[in-house]
PDB file of C-alpha atoms in Angstrom:
ATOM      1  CA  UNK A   1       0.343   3.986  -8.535  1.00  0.00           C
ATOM      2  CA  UNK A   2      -0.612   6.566  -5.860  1.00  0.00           C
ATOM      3  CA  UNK A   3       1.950   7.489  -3.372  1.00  0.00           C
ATOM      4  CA  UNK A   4       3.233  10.188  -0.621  1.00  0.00           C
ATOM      5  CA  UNK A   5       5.698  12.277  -2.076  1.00  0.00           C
ATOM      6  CA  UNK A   6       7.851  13.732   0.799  1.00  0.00           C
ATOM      7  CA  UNK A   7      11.135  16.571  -0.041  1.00  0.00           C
ATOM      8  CA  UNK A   8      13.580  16.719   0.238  1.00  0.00           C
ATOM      9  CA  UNK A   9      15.264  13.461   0.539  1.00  0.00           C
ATOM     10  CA  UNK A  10      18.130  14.066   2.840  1.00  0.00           C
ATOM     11  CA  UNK A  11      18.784  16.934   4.641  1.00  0.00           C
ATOM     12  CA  UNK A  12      21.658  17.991   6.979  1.00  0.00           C
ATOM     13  CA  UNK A  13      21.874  21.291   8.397  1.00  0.00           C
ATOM     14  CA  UNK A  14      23.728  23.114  11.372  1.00  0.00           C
ATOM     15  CA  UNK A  15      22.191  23.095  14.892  1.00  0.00           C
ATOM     16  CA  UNK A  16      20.223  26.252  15.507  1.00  0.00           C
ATOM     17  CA  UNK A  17      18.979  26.569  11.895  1.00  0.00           C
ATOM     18  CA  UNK A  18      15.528  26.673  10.377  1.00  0.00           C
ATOM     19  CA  UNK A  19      15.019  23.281   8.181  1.00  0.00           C
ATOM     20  CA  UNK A  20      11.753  22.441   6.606  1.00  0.00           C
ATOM     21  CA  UNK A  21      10.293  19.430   5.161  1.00  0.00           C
ATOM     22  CA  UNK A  22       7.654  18.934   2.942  1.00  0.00           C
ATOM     23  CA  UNK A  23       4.663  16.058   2.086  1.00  0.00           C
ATOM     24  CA  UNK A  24       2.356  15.916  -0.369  1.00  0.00           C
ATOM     25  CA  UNK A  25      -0.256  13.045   0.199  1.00  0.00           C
ATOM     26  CA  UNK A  26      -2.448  10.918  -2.230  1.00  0.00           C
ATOM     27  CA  UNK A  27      -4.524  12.358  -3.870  1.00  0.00           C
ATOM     28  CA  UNK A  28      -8.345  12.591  -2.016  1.00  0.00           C
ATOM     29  CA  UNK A  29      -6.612  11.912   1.685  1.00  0.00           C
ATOM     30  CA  UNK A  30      -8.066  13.736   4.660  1.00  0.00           C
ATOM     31  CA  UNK A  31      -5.897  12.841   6.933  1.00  0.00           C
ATOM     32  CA  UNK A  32      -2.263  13.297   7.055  1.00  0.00           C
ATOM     33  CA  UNK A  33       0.450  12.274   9.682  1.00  0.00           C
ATOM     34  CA  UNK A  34       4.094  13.496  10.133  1.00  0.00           C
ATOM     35  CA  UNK A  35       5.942  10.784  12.250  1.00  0.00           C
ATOM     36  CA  UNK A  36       9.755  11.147  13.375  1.00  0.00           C
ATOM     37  CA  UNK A  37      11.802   7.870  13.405  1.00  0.00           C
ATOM     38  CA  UNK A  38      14.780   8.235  15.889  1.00  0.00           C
ATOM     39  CA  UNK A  39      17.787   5.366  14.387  1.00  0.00           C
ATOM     40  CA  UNK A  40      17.296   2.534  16.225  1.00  0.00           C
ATOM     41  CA  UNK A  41      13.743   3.021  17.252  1.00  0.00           C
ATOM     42  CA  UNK A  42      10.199   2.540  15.752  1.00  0.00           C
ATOM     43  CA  UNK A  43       7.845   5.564  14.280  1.00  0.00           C
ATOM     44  CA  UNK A  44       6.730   7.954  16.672  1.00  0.00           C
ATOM     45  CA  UNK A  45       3.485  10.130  15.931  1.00  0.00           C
ATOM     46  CA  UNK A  46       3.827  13.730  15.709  1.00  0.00           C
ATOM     47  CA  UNK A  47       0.707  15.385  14.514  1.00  0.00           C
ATOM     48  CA  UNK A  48      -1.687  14.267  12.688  1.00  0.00           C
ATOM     49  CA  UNK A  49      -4.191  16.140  10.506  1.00  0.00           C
ATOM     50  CA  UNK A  50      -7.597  15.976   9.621  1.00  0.00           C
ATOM     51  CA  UNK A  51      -8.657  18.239   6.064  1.00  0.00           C
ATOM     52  CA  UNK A  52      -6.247  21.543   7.190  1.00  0.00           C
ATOM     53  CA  UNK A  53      -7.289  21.266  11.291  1.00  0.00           C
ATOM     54  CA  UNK A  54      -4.760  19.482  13.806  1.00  0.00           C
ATOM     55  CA  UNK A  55      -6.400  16.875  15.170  1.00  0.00           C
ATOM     56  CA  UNK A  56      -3.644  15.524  17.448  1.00  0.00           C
ATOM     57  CA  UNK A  57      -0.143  17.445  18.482  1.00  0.00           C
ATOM     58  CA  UNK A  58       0.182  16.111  21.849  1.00  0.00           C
ATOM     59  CA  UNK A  59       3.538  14.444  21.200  1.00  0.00           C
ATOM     60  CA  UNK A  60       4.778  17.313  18.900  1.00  0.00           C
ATOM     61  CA  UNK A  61       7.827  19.622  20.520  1.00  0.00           C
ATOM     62  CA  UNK A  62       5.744  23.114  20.297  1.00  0.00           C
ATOM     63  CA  UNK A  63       8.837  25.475  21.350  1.00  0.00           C
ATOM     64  CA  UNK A  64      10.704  24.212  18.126  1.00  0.00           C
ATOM     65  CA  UNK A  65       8.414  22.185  15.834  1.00  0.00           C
ATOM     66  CA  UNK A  66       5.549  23.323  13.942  1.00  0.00           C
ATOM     67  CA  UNK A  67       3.403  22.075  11.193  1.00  0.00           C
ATOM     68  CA  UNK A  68       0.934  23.421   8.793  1.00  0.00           C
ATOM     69  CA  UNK A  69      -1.719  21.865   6.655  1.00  0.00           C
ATOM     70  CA  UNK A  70      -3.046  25.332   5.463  1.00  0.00           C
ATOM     71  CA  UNK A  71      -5.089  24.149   2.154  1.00  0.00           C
ATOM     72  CA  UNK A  72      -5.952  20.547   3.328  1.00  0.00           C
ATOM     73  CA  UNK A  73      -3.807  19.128   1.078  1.00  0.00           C
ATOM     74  CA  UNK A  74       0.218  19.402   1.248  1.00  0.00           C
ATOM     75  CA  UNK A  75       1.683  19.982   4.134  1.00  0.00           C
ATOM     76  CA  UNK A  76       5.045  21.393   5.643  1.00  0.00           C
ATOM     77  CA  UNK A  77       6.891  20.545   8.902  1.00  0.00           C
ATOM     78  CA  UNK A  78       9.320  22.727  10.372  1.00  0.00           C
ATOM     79  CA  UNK A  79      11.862  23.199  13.195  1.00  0.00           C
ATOM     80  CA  UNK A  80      13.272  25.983  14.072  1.00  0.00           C
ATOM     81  CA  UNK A  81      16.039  26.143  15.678  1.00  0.00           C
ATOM     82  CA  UNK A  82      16.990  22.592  14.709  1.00  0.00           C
ATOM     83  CA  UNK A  83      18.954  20.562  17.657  1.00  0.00           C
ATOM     84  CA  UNK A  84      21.155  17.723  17.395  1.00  0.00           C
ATOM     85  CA  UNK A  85      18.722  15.927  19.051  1.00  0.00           C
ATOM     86  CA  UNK A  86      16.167  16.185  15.972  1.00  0.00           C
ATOM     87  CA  UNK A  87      18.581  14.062  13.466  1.00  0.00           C
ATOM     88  CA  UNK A  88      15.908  11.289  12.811  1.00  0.00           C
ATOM     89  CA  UNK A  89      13.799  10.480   9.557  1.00  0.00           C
ATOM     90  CA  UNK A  90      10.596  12.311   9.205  1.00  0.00           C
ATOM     91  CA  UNK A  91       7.977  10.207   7.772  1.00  0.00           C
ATOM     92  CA  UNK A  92       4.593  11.580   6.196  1.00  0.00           C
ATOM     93  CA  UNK A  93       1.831   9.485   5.859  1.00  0.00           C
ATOM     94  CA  UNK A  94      -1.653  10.060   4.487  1.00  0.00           C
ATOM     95  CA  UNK A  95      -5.150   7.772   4.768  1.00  0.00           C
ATOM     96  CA  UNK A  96      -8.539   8.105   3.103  1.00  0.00           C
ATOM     97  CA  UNK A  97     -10.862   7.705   6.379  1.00  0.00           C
ATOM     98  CA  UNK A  98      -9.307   8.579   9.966  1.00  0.00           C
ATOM     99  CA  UNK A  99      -7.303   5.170  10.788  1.00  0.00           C
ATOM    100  CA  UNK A 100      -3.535   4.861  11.442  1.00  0.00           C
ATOM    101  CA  UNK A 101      -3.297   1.854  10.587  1.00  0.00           C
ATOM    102  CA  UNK A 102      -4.795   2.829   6.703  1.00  0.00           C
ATOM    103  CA  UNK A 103      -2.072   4.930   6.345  1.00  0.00           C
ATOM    104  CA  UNK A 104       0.034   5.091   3.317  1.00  0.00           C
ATOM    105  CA  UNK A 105       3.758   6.144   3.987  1.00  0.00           C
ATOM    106  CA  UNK A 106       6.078   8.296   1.929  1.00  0.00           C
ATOM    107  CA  UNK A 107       9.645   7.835   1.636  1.00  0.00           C
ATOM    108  CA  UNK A 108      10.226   9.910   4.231  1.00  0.00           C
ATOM    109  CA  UNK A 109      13.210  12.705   5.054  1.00  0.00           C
ATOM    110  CA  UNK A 110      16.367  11.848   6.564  1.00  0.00           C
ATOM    111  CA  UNK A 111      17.687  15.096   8.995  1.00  0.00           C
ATOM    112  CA  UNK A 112      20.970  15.114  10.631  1.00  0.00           C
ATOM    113  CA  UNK A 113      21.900  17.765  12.406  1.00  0.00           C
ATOM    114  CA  UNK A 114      25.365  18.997  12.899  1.00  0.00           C
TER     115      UNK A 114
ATOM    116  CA  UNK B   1       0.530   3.429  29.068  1.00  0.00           C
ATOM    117  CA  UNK B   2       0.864   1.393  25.462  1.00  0.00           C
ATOM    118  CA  UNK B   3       3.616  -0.364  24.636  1.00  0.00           C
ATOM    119  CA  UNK B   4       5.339  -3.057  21.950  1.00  0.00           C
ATOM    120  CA  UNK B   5       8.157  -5.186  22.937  1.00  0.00           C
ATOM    121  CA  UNK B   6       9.772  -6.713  20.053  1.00  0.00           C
ATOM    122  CA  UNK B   7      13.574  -9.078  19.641  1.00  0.00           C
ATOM    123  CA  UNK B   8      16.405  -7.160  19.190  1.00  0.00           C
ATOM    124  CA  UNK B   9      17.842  -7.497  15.750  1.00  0.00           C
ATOM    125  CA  UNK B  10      20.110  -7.815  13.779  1.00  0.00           C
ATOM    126  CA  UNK B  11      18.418 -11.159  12.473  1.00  0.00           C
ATOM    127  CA  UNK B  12      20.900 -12.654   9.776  1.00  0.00           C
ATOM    128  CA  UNK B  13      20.043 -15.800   7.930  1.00  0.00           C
ATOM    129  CA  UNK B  14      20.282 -18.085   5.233  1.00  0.00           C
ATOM    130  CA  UNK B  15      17.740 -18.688   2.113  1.00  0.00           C
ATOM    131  CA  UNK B  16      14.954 -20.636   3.092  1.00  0.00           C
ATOM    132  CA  UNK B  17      15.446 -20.522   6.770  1.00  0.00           C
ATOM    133  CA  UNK B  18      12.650 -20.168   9.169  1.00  0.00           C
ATOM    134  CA  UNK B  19      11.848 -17.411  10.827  1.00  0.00           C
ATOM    135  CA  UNK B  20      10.321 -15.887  13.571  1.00  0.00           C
ATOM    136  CA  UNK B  21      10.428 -12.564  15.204  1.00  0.00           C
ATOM    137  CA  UNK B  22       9.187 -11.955  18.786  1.00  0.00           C
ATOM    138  CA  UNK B  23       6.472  -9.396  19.613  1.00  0.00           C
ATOM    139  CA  UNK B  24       4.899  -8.582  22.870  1.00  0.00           C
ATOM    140  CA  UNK B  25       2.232  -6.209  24.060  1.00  0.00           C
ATOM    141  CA  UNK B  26       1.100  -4.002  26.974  1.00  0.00           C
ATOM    142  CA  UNK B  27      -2.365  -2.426  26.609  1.00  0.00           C
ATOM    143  CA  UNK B  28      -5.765  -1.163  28.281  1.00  0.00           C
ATOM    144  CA  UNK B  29      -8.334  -2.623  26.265  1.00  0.00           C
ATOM    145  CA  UNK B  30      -8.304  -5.146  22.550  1.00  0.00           C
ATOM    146  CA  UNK B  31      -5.949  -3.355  20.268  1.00  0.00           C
ATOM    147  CA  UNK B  32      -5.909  -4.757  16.800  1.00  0.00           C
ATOM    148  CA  UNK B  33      -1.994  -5.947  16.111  1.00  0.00           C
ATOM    149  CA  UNK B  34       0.367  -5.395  12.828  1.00  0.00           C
ATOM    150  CA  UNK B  35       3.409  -5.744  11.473  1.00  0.00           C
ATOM    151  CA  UNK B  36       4.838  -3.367   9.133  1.00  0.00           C
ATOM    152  CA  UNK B  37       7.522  -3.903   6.396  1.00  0.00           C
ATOM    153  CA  UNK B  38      10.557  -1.309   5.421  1.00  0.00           C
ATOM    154  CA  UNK B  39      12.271  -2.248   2.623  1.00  0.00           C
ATOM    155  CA  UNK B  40      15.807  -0.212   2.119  1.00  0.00           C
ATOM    156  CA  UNK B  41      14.719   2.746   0.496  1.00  0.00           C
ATOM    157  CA  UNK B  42      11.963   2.980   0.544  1.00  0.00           C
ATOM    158  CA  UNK B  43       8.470   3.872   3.553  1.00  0.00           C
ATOM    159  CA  UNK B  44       6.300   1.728   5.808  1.00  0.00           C
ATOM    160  CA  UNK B  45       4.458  -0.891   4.245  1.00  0.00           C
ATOM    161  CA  UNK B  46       1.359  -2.893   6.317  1.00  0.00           C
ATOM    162  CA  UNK B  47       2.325  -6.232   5.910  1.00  0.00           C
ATOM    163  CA  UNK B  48      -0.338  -7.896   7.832  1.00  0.00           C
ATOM    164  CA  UNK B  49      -2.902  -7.550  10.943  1.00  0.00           C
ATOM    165  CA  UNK B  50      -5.068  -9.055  13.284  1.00  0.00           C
ATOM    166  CA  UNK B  51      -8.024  -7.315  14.980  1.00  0.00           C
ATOM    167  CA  UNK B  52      -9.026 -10.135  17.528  1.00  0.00           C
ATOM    168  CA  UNK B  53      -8.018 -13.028  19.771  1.00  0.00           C
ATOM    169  CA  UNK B  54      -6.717 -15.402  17.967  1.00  0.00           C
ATOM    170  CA  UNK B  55      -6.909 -14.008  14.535  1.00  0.00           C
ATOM    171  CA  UNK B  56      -4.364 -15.268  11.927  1.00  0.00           C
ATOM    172  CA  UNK B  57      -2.861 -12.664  10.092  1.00  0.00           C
ATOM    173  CA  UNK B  58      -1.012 -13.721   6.934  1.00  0.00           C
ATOM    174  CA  UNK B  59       0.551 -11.877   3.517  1.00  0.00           C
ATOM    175  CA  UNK B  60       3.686 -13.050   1.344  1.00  0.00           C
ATOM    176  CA  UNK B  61       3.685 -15.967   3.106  1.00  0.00           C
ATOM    177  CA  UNK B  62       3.819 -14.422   6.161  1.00  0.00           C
ATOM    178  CA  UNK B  63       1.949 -15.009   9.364  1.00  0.00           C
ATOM    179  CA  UNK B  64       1.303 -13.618  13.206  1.00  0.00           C
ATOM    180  CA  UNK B  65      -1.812 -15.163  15.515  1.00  0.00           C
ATOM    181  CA  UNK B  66      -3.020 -12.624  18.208  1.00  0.00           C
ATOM    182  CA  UNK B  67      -2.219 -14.505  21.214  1.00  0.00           C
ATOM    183  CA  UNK B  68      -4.429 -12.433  23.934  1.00  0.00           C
ATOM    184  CA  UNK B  69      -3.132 -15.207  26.676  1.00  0.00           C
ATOM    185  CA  UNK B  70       0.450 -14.157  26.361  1.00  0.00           C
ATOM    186  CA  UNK B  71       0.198 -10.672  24.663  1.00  0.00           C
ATOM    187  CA  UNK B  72       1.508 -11.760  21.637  1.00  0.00           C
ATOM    188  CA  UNK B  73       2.050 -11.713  18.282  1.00  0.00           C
ATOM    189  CA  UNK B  74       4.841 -13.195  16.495  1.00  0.00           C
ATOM    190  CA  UNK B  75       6.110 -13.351  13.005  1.00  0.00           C
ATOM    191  CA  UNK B  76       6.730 -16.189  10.988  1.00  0.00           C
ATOM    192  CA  UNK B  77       7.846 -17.346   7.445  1.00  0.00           C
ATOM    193  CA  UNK B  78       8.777 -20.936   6.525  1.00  0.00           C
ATOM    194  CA  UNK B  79      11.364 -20.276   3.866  1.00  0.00           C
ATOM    195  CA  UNK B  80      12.605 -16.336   3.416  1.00  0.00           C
ATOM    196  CA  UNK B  81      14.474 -15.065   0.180  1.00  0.00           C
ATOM    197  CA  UNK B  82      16.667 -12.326  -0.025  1.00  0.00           C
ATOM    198  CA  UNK B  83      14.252  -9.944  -1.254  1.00  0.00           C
ATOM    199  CA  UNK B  84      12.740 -10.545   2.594  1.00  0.00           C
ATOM    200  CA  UNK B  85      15.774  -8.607   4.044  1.00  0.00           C
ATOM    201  CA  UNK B  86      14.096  -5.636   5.460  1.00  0.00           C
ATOM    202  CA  UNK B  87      13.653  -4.084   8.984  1.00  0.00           C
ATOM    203  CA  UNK B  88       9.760  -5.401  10.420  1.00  0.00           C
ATOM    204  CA  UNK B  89       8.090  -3.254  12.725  1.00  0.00           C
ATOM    205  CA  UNK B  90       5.330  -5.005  15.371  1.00  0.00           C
ATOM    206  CA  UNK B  91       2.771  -2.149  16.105  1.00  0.00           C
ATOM    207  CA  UNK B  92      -0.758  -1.952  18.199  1.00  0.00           C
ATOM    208  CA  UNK B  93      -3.240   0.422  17.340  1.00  0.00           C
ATOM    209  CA  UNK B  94      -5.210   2.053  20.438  1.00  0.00           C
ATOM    210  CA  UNK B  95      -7.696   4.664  20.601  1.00  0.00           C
ATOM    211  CA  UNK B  96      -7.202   8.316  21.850  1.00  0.00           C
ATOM    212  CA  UNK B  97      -9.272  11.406  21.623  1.00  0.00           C
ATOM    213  CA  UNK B  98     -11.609   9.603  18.730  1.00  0.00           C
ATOM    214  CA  UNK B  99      -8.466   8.810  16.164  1.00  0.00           C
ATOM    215  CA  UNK B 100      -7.093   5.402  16.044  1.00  0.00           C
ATOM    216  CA  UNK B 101      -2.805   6.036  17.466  1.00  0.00           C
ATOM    217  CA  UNK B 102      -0.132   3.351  16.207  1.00  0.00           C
ATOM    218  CA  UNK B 103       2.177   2.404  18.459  1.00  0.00           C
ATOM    219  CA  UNK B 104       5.409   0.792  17.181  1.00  0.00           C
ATOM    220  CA  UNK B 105       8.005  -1.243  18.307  1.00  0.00           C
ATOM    221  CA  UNK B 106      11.569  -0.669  18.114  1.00  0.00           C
ATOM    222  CA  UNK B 107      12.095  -2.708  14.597  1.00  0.00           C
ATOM    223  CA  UNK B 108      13.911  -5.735  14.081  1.00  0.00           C
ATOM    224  CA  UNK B 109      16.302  -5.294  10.645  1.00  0.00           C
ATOM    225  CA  UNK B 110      16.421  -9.302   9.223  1.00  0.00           C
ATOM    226  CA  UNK B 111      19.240 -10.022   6.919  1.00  0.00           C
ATOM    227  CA  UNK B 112      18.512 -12.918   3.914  1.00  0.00           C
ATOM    228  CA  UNK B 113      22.150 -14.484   2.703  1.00  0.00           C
ATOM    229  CA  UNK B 114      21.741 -16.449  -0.983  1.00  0.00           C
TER     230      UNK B 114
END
């Protein structure tokens, strides 16, 4: 069965560090979300893809987050420098036509920040 | 702006024990209504959804109505099983900038004892 493959797993690093995370979505999906999950609280949307353009970023920290989509396929999410703030899981999700609620999550990452 | 107000968890109870989790919405507009599933381990699964006053959602025995009258949408199961121990997330869906946005609640994690 299909899914969203998202590396690495777990991930801890020291504040003000570079850490990068990265999704590949199912096969044939145009759209692609990165989500952050603070403990405790439910998915918020980060950006959100269509093909390699950004369609939404509104909610997306632009001094210290970025994210790239430069082949309209995988995609890679970094922060740089990381806070201790950021520790959160990172969920990437990926749907055939432009609906959220289509989406397919991966697994997601799991950041903490030390 | 949008908003989902779901029960505080933890949620612990026995085998085949009813249950029902509390959900409550603000929004501008008809937003269709979900409820997502995260199993340990493992992403966001759609569990069910409604897309219109009083629409019955239902999946694994499993069911929400879209109450527009009280801006609700509870979940319900007559008889869980330990492989229902999860944390459920209550979400909306609204519309911004021509892309369908998810808006989740803070999760409620539900505990099944054998």
């Amino acid at each position: 069965e299909a899914e969203v493959a998202q590396s690495p797993r777990y991930k801890i690093t020291e504040k003000s560090q570079a850490v990068a995370f990265w999704c590949d979505p199912i096969s044939g999906h145009a759209t692609l979300y990165w989500y952050r999950q603070i403990l405790g609280q439910g998915p918020e949307l980060l950006v959100q893809f269509q093909d390699e353009s950004v369609v939404d970023d509104s909610q997306l920290p632009k001094d210290r987050f970025s994210a790239e989509r430069l082949k309209g396929v995988d995609s890679t999410l970094k922060i740089q420098p990381a806070e201790l703030g950021d520790s959160a899981m990172y969920l990437c999700a990926s749907s055939l036509v432009r609906r959220a609620s289509e989406a397919f999550f991966g697994q997601g990452t799991r950041l903490t920040v030390v | 702006g949008d908003s989902v107000t779901q029960m505080e968890g933890p949620v612990t109870l026995s085998e085949e024990a009813f249950l029902t989790i509390n959900c409550t919405y603000t929004a501008t507009g008809y937003p269709s209504l979900f409820w997502y599933v995260q199993y340990p381990g493992e992403g966001l699964q759609l569990l069910l959804k409604a897309t219109k006053a009083d629409d019955k959602g239902s999946n694994k025995g499993f069911e929400a109505t879209y109450r527009k009258e009280t801006t609700s949408f509870h979940l319900e199961k007559g008889s869980v099983q330990v492989s229902d121990s999860a944390v459920y997330f209550c979400a909306l869906s609204g519309s911004q900038g021509g892309s369908e946005k998810l808006v989740f609640g803070k999760g409620t994690k539900l505990t099944v004892n054998p």
